[in-house]
């Protein structure tokens, strides 16, 4: 396992120097020795130096600390072990219910399915909310955006959808909380537990997996937490299931990308957004698709800013 040392730290951006013949690849996960902090490689600067984003608090980091290269991208637990659990961007449990089984795990950076694997669907997804089913029915395996300003009920709508679909169709859901309020995440969990969607007595019988990267966390966490949730949803789809993937809020994903881009010193585009916005969003959305094995239906809350 190649080792390097920190040569510069500016907030969430950490530069690490490695021997030139052992340079980490872009998106490799690096571990800071003696801590639980993970760094993700974003750029290779030359002369053996890589620029990374800290997926956690960078408090206490100083030059000269030893960093190890894991040689792989961030991997998170997937499958039934994640049901009923709340995890962070790295797949660590944050619900104080013990460790999550890593018997089944996958990298958060994966390619989208090839064209010949895709399966168009013309089935409708019955949500149980009559006004939606009548006026604006959802297509199974499609994507739906819930657009609105602050405090108009996007999250409440999502909670109702998960509740209805889990009870009526016994379907599995994955909820990714991207840059939203911790209070809302807490309310969501307790409401799911009260309604039986999260089975606290027998977690593997739960119908939802939850991944949280809330607004108080560093930008690297908020940027990657949507990919963590999507990786779990993909694992259920590849088992032949029909999965619902909820993202609350996809705009905060864009905002986290803007912060990371600015920290990395990239030239901003219009309104300060990152120049790689279309590519980052496209890479995420291309993976949210249905194959001949199973389907992912995605419902994403979209906060509409005033800019």
Coordinates of C-alpha atoms in Angstrom, one line a residue:
X1 CA 0.0 0.0 0.0
X2 CA 1.6 3.2 -1.2
X3 CA 2.2 5.9 1.4
X4 CA 2.5 9.7 0.9
X5 CA 2.6 12.8 3.1
X6 CA 0.4 15.9 3.3
X7 CA 2.2 18.9 1.7
X8 CA -0.7 21.5 1.8
X9 CA -4.1 21.8 3.4
X10 CA -6.6 24.6 2.5
X11 CA -9.9 23.8 4.2
X12 CA -11.4 20.7 2.6
X13 CA -8.7 20.6 -0.1
X14 CA -5.6 18.5 0.8
X15 CA -2.5 18.1 -1.4
X16 CA -0.6 14.8 -0.9
X17 CA 2.8 13.9 -2.2
X18 CA 3.6 10.3 -3.2
X19 CA 6.6 8.6 -4.8
X20 CA 6.4 9.3 -8.5
X21 CA 6.1 5.6 -9.4
X22 CA 3.2 5.1 -6.9
X23 CA 0.9 7.9 -7.9
X24 CA -2.8 7.3 -7.0
X25 CA -5.5 7.3 -9.7
X26 CA -8.2 9.9 -9.9
X27 CA -11.1 8.9 -7.5
X28 CA -8.8 6.6 -5.5
X29 CA -9.7 6.7 -1.7
X30 CA -6.8 7.7 0.6
X31 CA -6.8 7.1 4.3
X32 CA -5.2 9.4 6.8
X33 CA -3.1 7.3 9.2
X34 CA -4.4 7.2 12.8
X35 CA -7.8 8.8 11.9
X36 CA -11.0 7.8 10.2
X37 CA -10.7 10.5 7.6
X38 CA -10.9 9.5 3.9
X39 CA -9.6 11.7 1.1
X40 CA -10.7 11.3 -2.5
X41 CA -8.2 12.1 -5.3
X42 CA -9.6 14.8 -7.7
X43 CA -6.5 15.9 -9.7
X44 CA -2.9 14.9 -10.4
X45 CA -0.8 18.0 -10.2
X46 CA 2.5 16.5 -11.4
X47 CA 5.8 15.9 -9.5
X48 CA 4.1 13.1 -7.5
X49 CA 1.5 15.5 -5.9
X50 CA -2.3 14.8 -6.0
X51 CA -5.1 17.2 -5.0
X52 CA -7.8 15.6 -2.9
X53 CA -11.1 16.5 -1.2
X54 CA -11.6 15.5 2.4
X55 CA -14.7 13.5 3.1
X56 CA -15.0 14.7 6.6
X57 CA -13.8 17.4 8.9
X58 CA -10.2 18.6 8.1
X59 CA -9.7 20.0 11.6
X60 CA -6.3 19.1 13.0
X61 CA -4.7 18.2 9.7
X62 CA -1.2 19.5 9.3
X63 CA 1.7 19.1 6.8
X64 CA 3.8 15.9 7.1
X65 CA 1.0 13.6 8.2
X66 CA 1.1 10.1 6.6
X67 CA -1.6 9.1 4.1
X68 CA -2.1 5.6 2.6
X69 CA -3.5 4.8 -0.8
X70 CA -6.2 2.1 -0.7
X71 CA -5.8 1.6 -4.5
X72 CA -9.6 1.6 -5.0
X73 CA -12.4 4.1 -5.1
X74 CA -14.8 4.5 -2.1
X75 CA -16.7 1.2 -1.6
X76 CA -19.9 1.0 0.4
X77 CA -22.0 -1.9 1.6
X78 CA -25.0 -2.8 -0.6
X79 CA -27.9 -5.3 -0.5
X80 CA -30.2 -6.4 2.3
X81 CA -27.7 -5.4 5.0
X82 CA -28.5 -1.7 4.3
X83 CA -32.3 -2.0 4.8
X84 CA -33.6 -0.1 7.7
X85 CA -30.1 1.5 8.3
X86 CA -28.9 5.1 8.1
X87 CA -25.4 5.5 6.6
X88 CA -23.1 8.3 5.7
X89 CA -21.3 8.8 2.4
X90 CA -18.7 6.1 3.2
X91 CA -21.3 3.5 4.2
X92 CA -20.6 3.9 8.0
X93 CA -23.7 3.5 10.2
X94 CA -24.9 6.7 11.9
X95 CA -28.0 5.2 13.6
X96 CA -26.2 3.7 16.6
X97 CA -27.4 0.2 15.7
X98 CA -24.1 -1.5 15.3
X99 CA -21.9 -2.1 12.2
X100 CA -23.3 -2.7 8.7
X101 CA -22.4 -6.1 7.1
X102 CA -19.9 -5.5 4.3
X103 CA -20.3 -9.0 2.7
X104 CA -21.8 -7.3 -0.3
X105 CA -20.1 -4.0 -1.4
X106 CA -19.6 -1.9 -4.5
X107 CA -17.6 1.1 -5.7
X108 CA -19.6 4.4 -5.8
X109 CA -18.0 5.2 -9.2
X110 CA -19.5 2.9 -11.8
X111 CA -20.3 3.1 -15.5
X112 CA -23.9 3.5 -16.7
X113 CA -25.4 0.4 -18.2
X114 CA -24.7 -0.1 -21.9
X115 CA -27.5 0.7 -24.5
X116 CA -28.2 -3.0 -25.2
X117 CA -28.9 -3.5 -21.5
X118 CA -31.5 -0.8 -21.2
X119 CA -35.2 -1.6 -21.1
X120 CA -37.9 1.0 -21.9
X121 CA -41.0 0.6 -19.8
X122 CA -44.6 1.8 -20.5
X123 CA -46.0 0.6 -17.2
X124 CA -47.4 3.2 -14.8
X125 CA -46.3 3.4 -11.1
X126 CA -49.3 3.7 -8.9
X127 CA -48.4 6.1 -6.1
X128 CA -51.6 6.0 -4.0
X129 CA -51.8 9.8 -4.1
X130 CA -55.0 10.2 -6.2
X131 CA -54.2 13.7 -7.7
X132 CA -50.8 12.4 -9.0
X133 CA -52.2 9.2 -10.4
X134 CA -55.0 11.1 -12.2
X135 CA -53.3 14.3 -13.4
X136 CA -49.6 13.4 -13.7
X137 CA -49.1 9.6 -13.5
X138 CA -45.5 8.4 -13.0
X139 CA -43.9 6.0 -15.5
X140 CA -42.2 3.0 -13.9
X141 CA -38.5 3.3 -14.4
X142 CA -38.7 7.0 -15.2
X143 CA -37.5 10.1 -13.5
X144 CA -39.8 12.7 -11.8
X145 CA -38.8 16.1 -10.4
X146 CA -40.6 17.8 -7.5
X147 CA -40.0 21.5 -8.1
X148 CA -40.6 24.1 -5.6
X149 CA -39.1 26.8 -3.3
X150 CA -38.2 26.4 0.3
X151 CA -40.8 24.9 2.7
X152 CA -43.6 24.1 0.2
X153 CA -43.8 20.4 0.9
X154 CA -41.3 18.5 -1.4
X155 CA -40.0 16.3 1.5
X156 CA -43.5 15.7 2.8
X157 CA -44.5 14.5 -0.6
X158 CA -41.6 12.1 -0.7
X159 CA -42.4 10.7 2.7
X160 CA -46.0 10.0 1.6
X161 CA -44.8 8.3 -1.6
X162 CA -42.4 6.0 0.2
X163 CA -45.0 5.1 2.8
X164 CA -47.7 4.3 0.1
X165 CA -45.5 2.4 -2.3
X166 CA -43.8 0.3 0.5
X167 CA -47.2 -0.6 2.0
X168 CA -49.1 -1.2 -1.2
X169 CA -46.5 -2.9 -3.4
X170 CA -43.9 -4.1 -0.9
X171 CA -41.3 -2.3 -3.0
X172 CA -37.9 -1.3 -1.9
X173 CA -36.8 2.3 -1.7
X174 CA -33.4 4.1 -1.2
X175 CA -33.5 7.6 0.2
X176 CA -30.5 9.9 -0.3
X177 CA -30.6 13.0 1.9
X178 CA -28.3 15.4 0.0
X179 CA -27.5 18.7 1.8
X180 CA -30.9 18.9 3.5
X181 CA -31.7 19.7 7.2
X182 CA -30.7 17.2 9.8
X183 CA -34.1 17.8 11.5
X184 CA -35.9 16.6 8.3
X185 CA -33.8 13.5 8.2
X186 CA -34.6 12.8 11.8
X187 CA -38.3 13.3 11.2
X188 CA -38.2 11.1 8.1
X189 CA -36.5 8.2 10.0
X190 CA -39.0 8.3 12.9
X191 CA -42.0 8.6 10.6
X192 CA -40.7 5.5 8.6
X193 CA -40.3 3.6 11.9
X194 CA -43.8 4.5 13.2
X195 CA -45.4 3.4 9.9
X196 CA -43.5 0.1 9.8
X197 CA -41.5 0.9 6.7
X198 CA -38.4 0.6 8.9
X199 CA -38.8 -2.5 11.0
X200 CA -36.8 -1.8 14.2
X201 CA -37.3 -5.4 15.5
X202 CA -36.1 -7.1 12.3
X203 CA -34.1 -4.6 10.2
X204 CA -33.8 -6.9 7.2
X205 CA -37.6 -6.8 6.8
X206 CA -37.5 -3.0 6.3
X207 CA -38.4 -1.5 3.0
X208 CA -36.0 1.5 2.8
X209 CA -32.3 2.2 3.0
X210 CA -31.2 5.7 4.0
X211 CA -28.0 7.6 3.2
X212 CA -27.5 11.0 4.7
X213 CA -25.1 13.8 3.9
X214 CA -26.8 16.8 5.5
X215 CA -26.1 20.5 5.1
X216 CA -23.7 20.7 8.0
X217 CA -21.3 18.3 6.4
X218 CA -18.3 19.2 4.2
X219 CA -18.9 19.7 0.5
X220 CA -17.1 16.5 -0.5
X221 CA -19.6 14.5 1.5
X222 CA -22.6 16.3 0.0
X223 CA -21.2 15.8 -3.5
X224 CA -20.7 12.0 -3.1
X225 CA -23.7 11.0 -1.0
X226 CA -26.0 10.8 -4.0
X227 CA -23.6 8.3 -5.6
X228 CA -23.6 6.2 -2.4
X229 CA -27.4 6.1 -2.4
X230 CA -27.5 5.3 -6.2
X231 CA -25.0 2.5 -5.8
X232 CA -27.3 0.8 -3.2
X233 CA -30.3 1.3 -5.5
X234 CA -28.3 -0.2 -8.4
X235 CA -27.5 -3.3 -6.3
X236 CA -31.2 -3.9 -5.7
X237 CA -32.0 -3.4 -9.4
X238 CA -29.3 -5.9 -10.4
X239 CA -31.0 -8.5 -8.1
X240 CA -34.1 -8.1 -10.3
X241 CA -36.1 -5.8 -8.1
X242 CA -38.1 -2.6 -8.9
X243 CA -36.5 0.1 -6.8
X244 CA -37.5 3.7 -5.9
X245 CA -34.6 6.1 -5.6
X246 CA -35.4 9.3 -3.8
X247 CA -33.0 12.3 -3.8
X248 CA -33.7 15.2 -1.5
X249 CA -32.4 17.6 -2.8
X250 CA -30.7 17.4 -6.2
X251 CA -30.1 21.1 -6.2
X252 CA -27.9 20.7 -3.1
X253 CA -25.9 18.2 -5.1
X254 CA -25.2 20.9 -7.7
X255 CA -24.4 23.3 -5.0
X256 CA -21.9 20.9 -3.4
X257 CA -20.2 20.5 -6.9
X258 CA -20.0 24.3 -7.1
X259 CA -18.2 24.5 -3.7
X260 CA -15.8 21.6 -4.6
X261 CA -15.0 23.2 -8.0
X262 CA -14.2 26.5 -6.4
X263 CA -12.0 24.9 -3.7
X264 CA -10.1 23.1 -6.5
X265 CA -9.5 26.4 -8.2
X266 CA -11.5 25.8 -11.4
X267 CA -12.8 28.7 -13.4
X268 CA -16.5 29.2 -12.6
X269 CA -19.1 29.5 -15.4
X270 CA -22.3 31.5 -15.4
X271 CA -23.7 32.4 -11.9
X272 CA -20.7 30.8 -10.3
X273 CA -21.7 27.2 -11.2
X274 CA -18.9 24.7 -11.9
X275 CA -17.7 24.3 -15.5
X276 CA -18.3 20.5 -15.2
X277 CA -21.9 20.9 -14.1
X278 CA -23.5 19.2 -17.2
X279 CA -21.0 16.3 -17.0
X280 CA -21.4 15.7 -13.3
X281 CA -25.2 15.8 -13.5
X282 CA -25.2 13.7 -16.7
X283 CA -23.0 11.0 -15.1
X284 CA -25.4 10.7 -12.1
X285 CA -28.6 10.7 -14.2
X286 CA -27.3 8.2 -16.8
X287 CA -26.9 5.6 -14.0
X288 CA -30.5 6.1 -12.9
X289 CA -32.0 3.8 -15.5
X290 CA -33.9 0.6 -15.9
X291 CA -32.3 -2.6 -17.4
X292 CA -33.8 -5.9 -18.6
X293 CA -33.1 -7.2 -15.0
X294 CA -34.9 -4.6 -12.9
X295 CA -35.9 -0.9 -12.7
X296 CA -35.0 2.2 -10.8
X297 CA -37.7 4.9 -10.7
X298 CA -36.3 8.1 -9.4
X299 CA -38.1 10.9 -7.6
X300 CA -36.0 14.0 -7.0
X301 CA -36.8 17.1 -5.1
X302 CA -35.5 20.2 -6.9
X303 CA -35.1 23.4 -4.9
X304 CA -35.7 26.4 -7.2
X305 CA -33.3 29.2 -6.2
X306 CA -34.0 32.8 -6.9
X307 CA -30.9 33.4 -9.1

